[in-house]
Short mmCIF file of C-alpha atoms in Angstrom, two decimals:
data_model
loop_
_atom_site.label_atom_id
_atom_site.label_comp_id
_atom_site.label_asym_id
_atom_site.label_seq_id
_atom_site.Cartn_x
_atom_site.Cartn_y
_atom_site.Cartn_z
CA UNK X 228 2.61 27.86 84.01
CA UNK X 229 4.27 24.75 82.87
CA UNK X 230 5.91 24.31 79.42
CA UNK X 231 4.45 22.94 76.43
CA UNK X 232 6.02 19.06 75.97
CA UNK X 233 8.02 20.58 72.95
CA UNK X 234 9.27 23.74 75.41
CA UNK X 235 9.67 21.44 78.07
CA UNK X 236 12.44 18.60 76.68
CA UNK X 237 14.45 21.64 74.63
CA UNK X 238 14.84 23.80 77.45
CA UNK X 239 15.68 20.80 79.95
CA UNK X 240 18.16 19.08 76.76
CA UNK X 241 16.57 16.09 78.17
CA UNK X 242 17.73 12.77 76.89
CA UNK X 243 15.37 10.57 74.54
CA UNK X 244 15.87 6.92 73.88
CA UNK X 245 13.55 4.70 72.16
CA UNK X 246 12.54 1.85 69.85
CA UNK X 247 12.02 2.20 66.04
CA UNK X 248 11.87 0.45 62.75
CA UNK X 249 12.10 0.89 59.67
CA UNK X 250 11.25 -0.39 55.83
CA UNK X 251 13.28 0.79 52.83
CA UNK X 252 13.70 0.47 49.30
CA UNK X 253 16.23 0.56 46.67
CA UNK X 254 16.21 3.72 44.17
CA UNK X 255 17.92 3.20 40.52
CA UNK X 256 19.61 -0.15 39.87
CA UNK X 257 18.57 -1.15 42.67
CA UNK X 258 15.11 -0.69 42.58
CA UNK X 259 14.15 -4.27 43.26
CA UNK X 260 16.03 -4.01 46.76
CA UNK X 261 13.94 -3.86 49.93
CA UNK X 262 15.31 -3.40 53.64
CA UNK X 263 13.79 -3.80 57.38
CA UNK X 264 15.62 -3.28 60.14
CA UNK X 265 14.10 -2.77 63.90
CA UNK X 266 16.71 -0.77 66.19
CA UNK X 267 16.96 1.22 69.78
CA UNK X 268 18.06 5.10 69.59
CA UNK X 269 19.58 7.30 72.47
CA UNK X 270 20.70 10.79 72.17
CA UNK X 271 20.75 14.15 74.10
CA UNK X 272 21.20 17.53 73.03
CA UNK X 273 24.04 19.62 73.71
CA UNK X 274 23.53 23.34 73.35
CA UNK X 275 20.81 26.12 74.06
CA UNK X 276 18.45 27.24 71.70
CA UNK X 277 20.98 28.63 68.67
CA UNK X 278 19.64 31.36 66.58
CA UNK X 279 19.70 31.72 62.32
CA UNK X 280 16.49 32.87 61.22
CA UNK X 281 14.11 30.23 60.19
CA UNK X 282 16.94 27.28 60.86
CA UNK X 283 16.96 28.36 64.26
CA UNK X 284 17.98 25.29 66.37
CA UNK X 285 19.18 23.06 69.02
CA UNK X 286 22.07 20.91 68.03
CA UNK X 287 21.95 17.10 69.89
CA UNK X 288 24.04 14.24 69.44
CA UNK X 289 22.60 10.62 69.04
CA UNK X 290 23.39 6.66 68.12
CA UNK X 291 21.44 3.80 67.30
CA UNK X 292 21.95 -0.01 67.20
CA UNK X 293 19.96 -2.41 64.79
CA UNK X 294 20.31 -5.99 65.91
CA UNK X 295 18.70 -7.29 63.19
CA UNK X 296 19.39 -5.78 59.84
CA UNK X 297 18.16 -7.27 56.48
CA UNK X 298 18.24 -6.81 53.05
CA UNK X 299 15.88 -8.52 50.33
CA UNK X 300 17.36 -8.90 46.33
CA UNK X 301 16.58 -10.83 43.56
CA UNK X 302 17.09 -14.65 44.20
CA UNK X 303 20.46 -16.17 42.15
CA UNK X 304 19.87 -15.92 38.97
CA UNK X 305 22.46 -15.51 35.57
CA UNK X 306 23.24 -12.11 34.23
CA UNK X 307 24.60 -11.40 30.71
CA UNK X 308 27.82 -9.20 30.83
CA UNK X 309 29.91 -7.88 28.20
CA UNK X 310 33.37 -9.47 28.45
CA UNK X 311 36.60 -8.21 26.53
CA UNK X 312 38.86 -10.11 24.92
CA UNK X 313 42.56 -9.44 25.13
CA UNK X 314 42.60 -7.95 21.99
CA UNK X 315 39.74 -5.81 22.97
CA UNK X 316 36.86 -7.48 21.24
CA UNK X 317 33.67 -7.95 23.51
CA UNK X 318 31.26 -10.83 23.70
CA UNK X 319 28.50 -11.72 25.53
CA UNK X 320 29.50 -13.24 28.91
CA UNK X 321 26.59 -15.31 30.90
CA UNK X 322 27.25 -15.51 34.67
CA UNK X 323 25.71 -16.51 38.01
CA UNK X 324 25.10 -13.80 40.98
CA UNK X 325 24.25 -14.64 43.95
CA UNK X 326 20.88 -13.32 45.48
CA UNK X 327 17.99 -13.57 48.43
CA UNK X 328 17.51 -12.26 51.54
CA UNK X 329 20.86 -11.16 53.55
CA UNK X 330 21.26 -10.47 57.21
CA UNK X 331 22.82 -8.90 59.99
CA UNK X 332 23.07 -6.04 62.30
CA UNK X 333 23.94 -2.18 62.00
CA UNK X 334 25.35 -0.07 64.14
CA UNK X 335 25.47 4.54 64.04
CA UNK X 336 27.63 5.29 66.50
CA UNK X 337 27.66 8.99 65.32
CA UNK X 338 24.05 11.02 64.01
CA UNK X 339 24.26 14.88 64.11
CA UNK X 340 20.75 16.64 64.49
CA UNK X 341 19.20 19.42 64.52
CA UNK X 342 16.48 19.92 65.85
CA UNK X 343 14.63 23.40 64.52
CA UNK X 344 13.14 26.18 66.86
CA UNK X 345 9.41 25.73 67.01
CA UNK X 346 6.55 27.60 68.26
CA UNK X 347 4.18 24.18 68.33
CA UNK X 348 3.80 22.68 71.24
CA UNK X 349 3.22 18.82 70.34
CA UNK X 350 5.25 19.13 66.86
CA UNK X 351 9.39 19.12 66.77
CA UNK X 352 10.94 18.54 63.39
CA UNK X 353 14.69 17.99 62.79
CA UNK X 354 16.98 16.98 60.38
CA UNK X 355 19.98 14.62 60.51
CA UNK X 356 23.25 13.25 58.98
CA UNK X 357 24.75 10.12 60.19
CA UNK X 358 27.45 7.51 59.31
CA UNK X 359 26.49 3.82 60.26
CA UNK X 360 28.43 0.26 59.98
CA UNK X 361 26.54 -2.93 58.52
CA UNK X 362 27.83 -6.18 59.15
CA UNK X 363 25.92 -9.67 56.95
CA UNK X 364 26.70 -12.71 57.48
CA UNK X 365 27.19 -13.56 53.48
CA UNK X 366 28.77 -10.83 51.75
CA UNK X 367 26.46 -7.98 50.59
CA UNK X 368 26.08 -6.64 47.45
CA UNK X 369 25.35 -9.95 45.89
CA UNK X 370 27.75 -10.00 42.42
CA UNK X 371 29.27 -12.57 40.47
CA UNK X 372 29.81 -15.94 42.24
CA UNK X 373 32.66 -17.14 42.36
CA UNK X 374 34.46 -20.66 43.71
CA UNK X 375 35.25 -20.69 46.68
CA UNK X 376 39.00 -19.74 47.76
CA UNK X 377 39.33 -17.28 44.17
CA UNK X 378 39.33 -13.60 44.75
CA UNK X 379 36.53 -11.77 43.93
CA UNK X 380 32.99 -10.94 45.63
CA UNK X 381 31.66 -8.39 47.64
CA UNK X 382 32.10 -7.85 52.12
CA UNK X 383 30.40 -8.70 54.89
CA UNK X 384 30.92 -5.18 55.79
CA UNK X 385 29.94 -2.14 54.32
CA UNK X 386 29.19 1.71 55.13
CA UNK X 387 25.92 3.86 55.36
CA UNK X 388 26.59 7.48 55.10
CA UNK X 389 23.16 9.03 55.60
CA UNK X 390 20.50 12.19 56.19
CA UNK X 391 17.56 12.38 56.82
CA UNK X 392 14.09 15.03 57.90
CA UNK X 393 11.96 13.48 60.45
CA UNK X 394 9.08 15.09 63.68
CA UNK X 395 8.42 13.90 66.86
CA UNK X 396 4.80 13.97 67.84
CA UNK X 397 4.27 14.00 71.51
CA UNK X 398 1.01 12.32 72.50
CA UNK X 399 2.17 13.48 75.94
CA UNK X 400 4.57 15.12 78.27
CA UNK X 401 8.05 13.21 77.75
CA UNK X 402 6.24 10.94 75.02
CA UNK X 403 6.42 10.95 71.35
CA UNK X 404 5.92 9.19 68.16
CA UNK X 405 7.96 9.76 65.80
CA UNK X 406 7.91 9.89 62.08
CA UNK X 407 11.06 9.89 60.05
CA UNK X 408 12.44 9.42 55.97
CA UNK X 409 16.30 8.86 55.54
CA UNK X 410 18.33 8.62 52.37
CA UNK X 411 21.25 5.71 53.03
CA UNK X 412 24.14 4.66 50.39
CA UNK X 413 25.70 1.82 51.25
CA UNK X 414 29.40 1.00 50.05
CA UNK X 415 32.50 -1.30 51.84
CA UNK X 416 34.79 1.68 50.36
CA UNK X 417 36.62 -1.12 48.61
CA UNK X 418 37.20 -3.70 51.64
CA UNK X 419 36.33 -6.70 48.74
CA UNK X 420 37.76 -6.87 46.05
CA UNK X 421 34.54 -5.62 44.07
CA UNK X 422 32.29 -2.61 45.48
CA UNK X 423 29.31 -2.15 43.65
CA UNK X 424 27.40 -0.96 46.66
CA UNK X 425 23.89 0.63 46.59
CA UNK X 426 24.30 3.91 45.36
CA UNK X 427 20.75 4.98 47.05
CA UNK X 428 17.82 3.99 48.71
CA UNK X 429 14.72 5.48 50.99
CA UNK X 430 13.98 4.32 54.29
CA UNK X 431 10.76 5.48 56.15
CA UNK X 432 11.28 4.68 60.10
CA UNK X 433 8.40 4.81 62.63
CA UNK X 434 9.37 4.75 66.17
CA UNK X 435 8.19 5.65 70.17
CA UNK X 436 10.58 8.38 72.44
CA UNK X 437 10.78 8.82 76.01
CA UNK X 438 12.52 11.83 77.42
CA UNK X 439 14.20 11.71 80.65
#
């Protein structure tokens, strides 16, 4: 009697690689944010069937690469800030910030998962945690502008600590769809000389495995 497709690729610790994509949006401050990115994932899984109860588990290893990532903001526009004098009275400060659609590409070299025991046989949920590199082209958060050659501004490069739930669906032996919602911050850790990063936001990824 052969496996069930679920039975099959955990007991084999097959590898999966496949396309995806995903659309996200900004939570908080950055509500008005927005986010696509269309990528290729690989990973394999590295231990036996380990047992805790109900987060009983296999434990795999995986990466992706987006070579396109993009983020959509505001266009430019002037902001009102409160400035402070040197004696320490504040006034109303009126400034441009730069804004509009910014792009790039991502890389996760590193995405822990776990993917729990289960007794379906087309259904395998997991959960993840991941840390990812962005690069843009123009530096990302847009902030105050500034003329060219001052200090001041954002990076082109910036970090995306993230976790995540998500199920594979296979239509198939060695085939799945996949469904998947991640929570990503994004922050250069300071690499400009301002980091006011993107504390949250919620991407919901779609994508297509094949198991080998």
């Amino acid at each position: 009697m052969l496996d069930s497709p679920v039975a099959e690729v955990r007991n084999a610790r097959l590898w999966e690689m496949g396309p995806f994509a995903y659309w996200g949006t900004g939570i908080g401050n950055r509500s008005q944010y927005r986010f696509f990115a269309p990528g290729f994932q690989i990973g394999k899984p590295l231990t036996p069937v380990l047992h805790a109860g109900i987060l009983s588990g296999q434990f795999e290893l995986a990466g992706n690469i987006q070579p396109l990532w993009q983020a959509y903001t505001p266009g430019p526009h002037n902001q009102l800030y409160q400035c402070v004098e040197p004696g320490g009275t504040t006034f109303p400060c009126d400034f441009p910030v730069g804004g509009g659609t910014f792009t790039g590409f991502s890389i996760t070299p590193v995405i822990f998962k776990w993917n729990f025991l289960t007794r379906s046989e087309r259904v395998q949920p997991w959960f993840q945690g991941a840390g990812g590199l962005i690069y843009t082209t123009h530096k990302y958060p847009p902030d105050v502008l500034v003329p060219h050659g001052l200090p001041g501004g954002t990076s082109v490069w910036n970090f995306s600590p993230q976790g995540g739930v998500g199920v594979h669906w296979f239509t198939r032996r060695r085939r799945s769809v996949d469904l998947a919602v991640n929570a990503v911050h994004i922050s250069s850790a300071s690499l400009g000389d301002r980091n006011p990063g993107v504390n949250a936001c919620v991407q919901f990824q779609v994508g297509y495995t094949w198991w080998k």
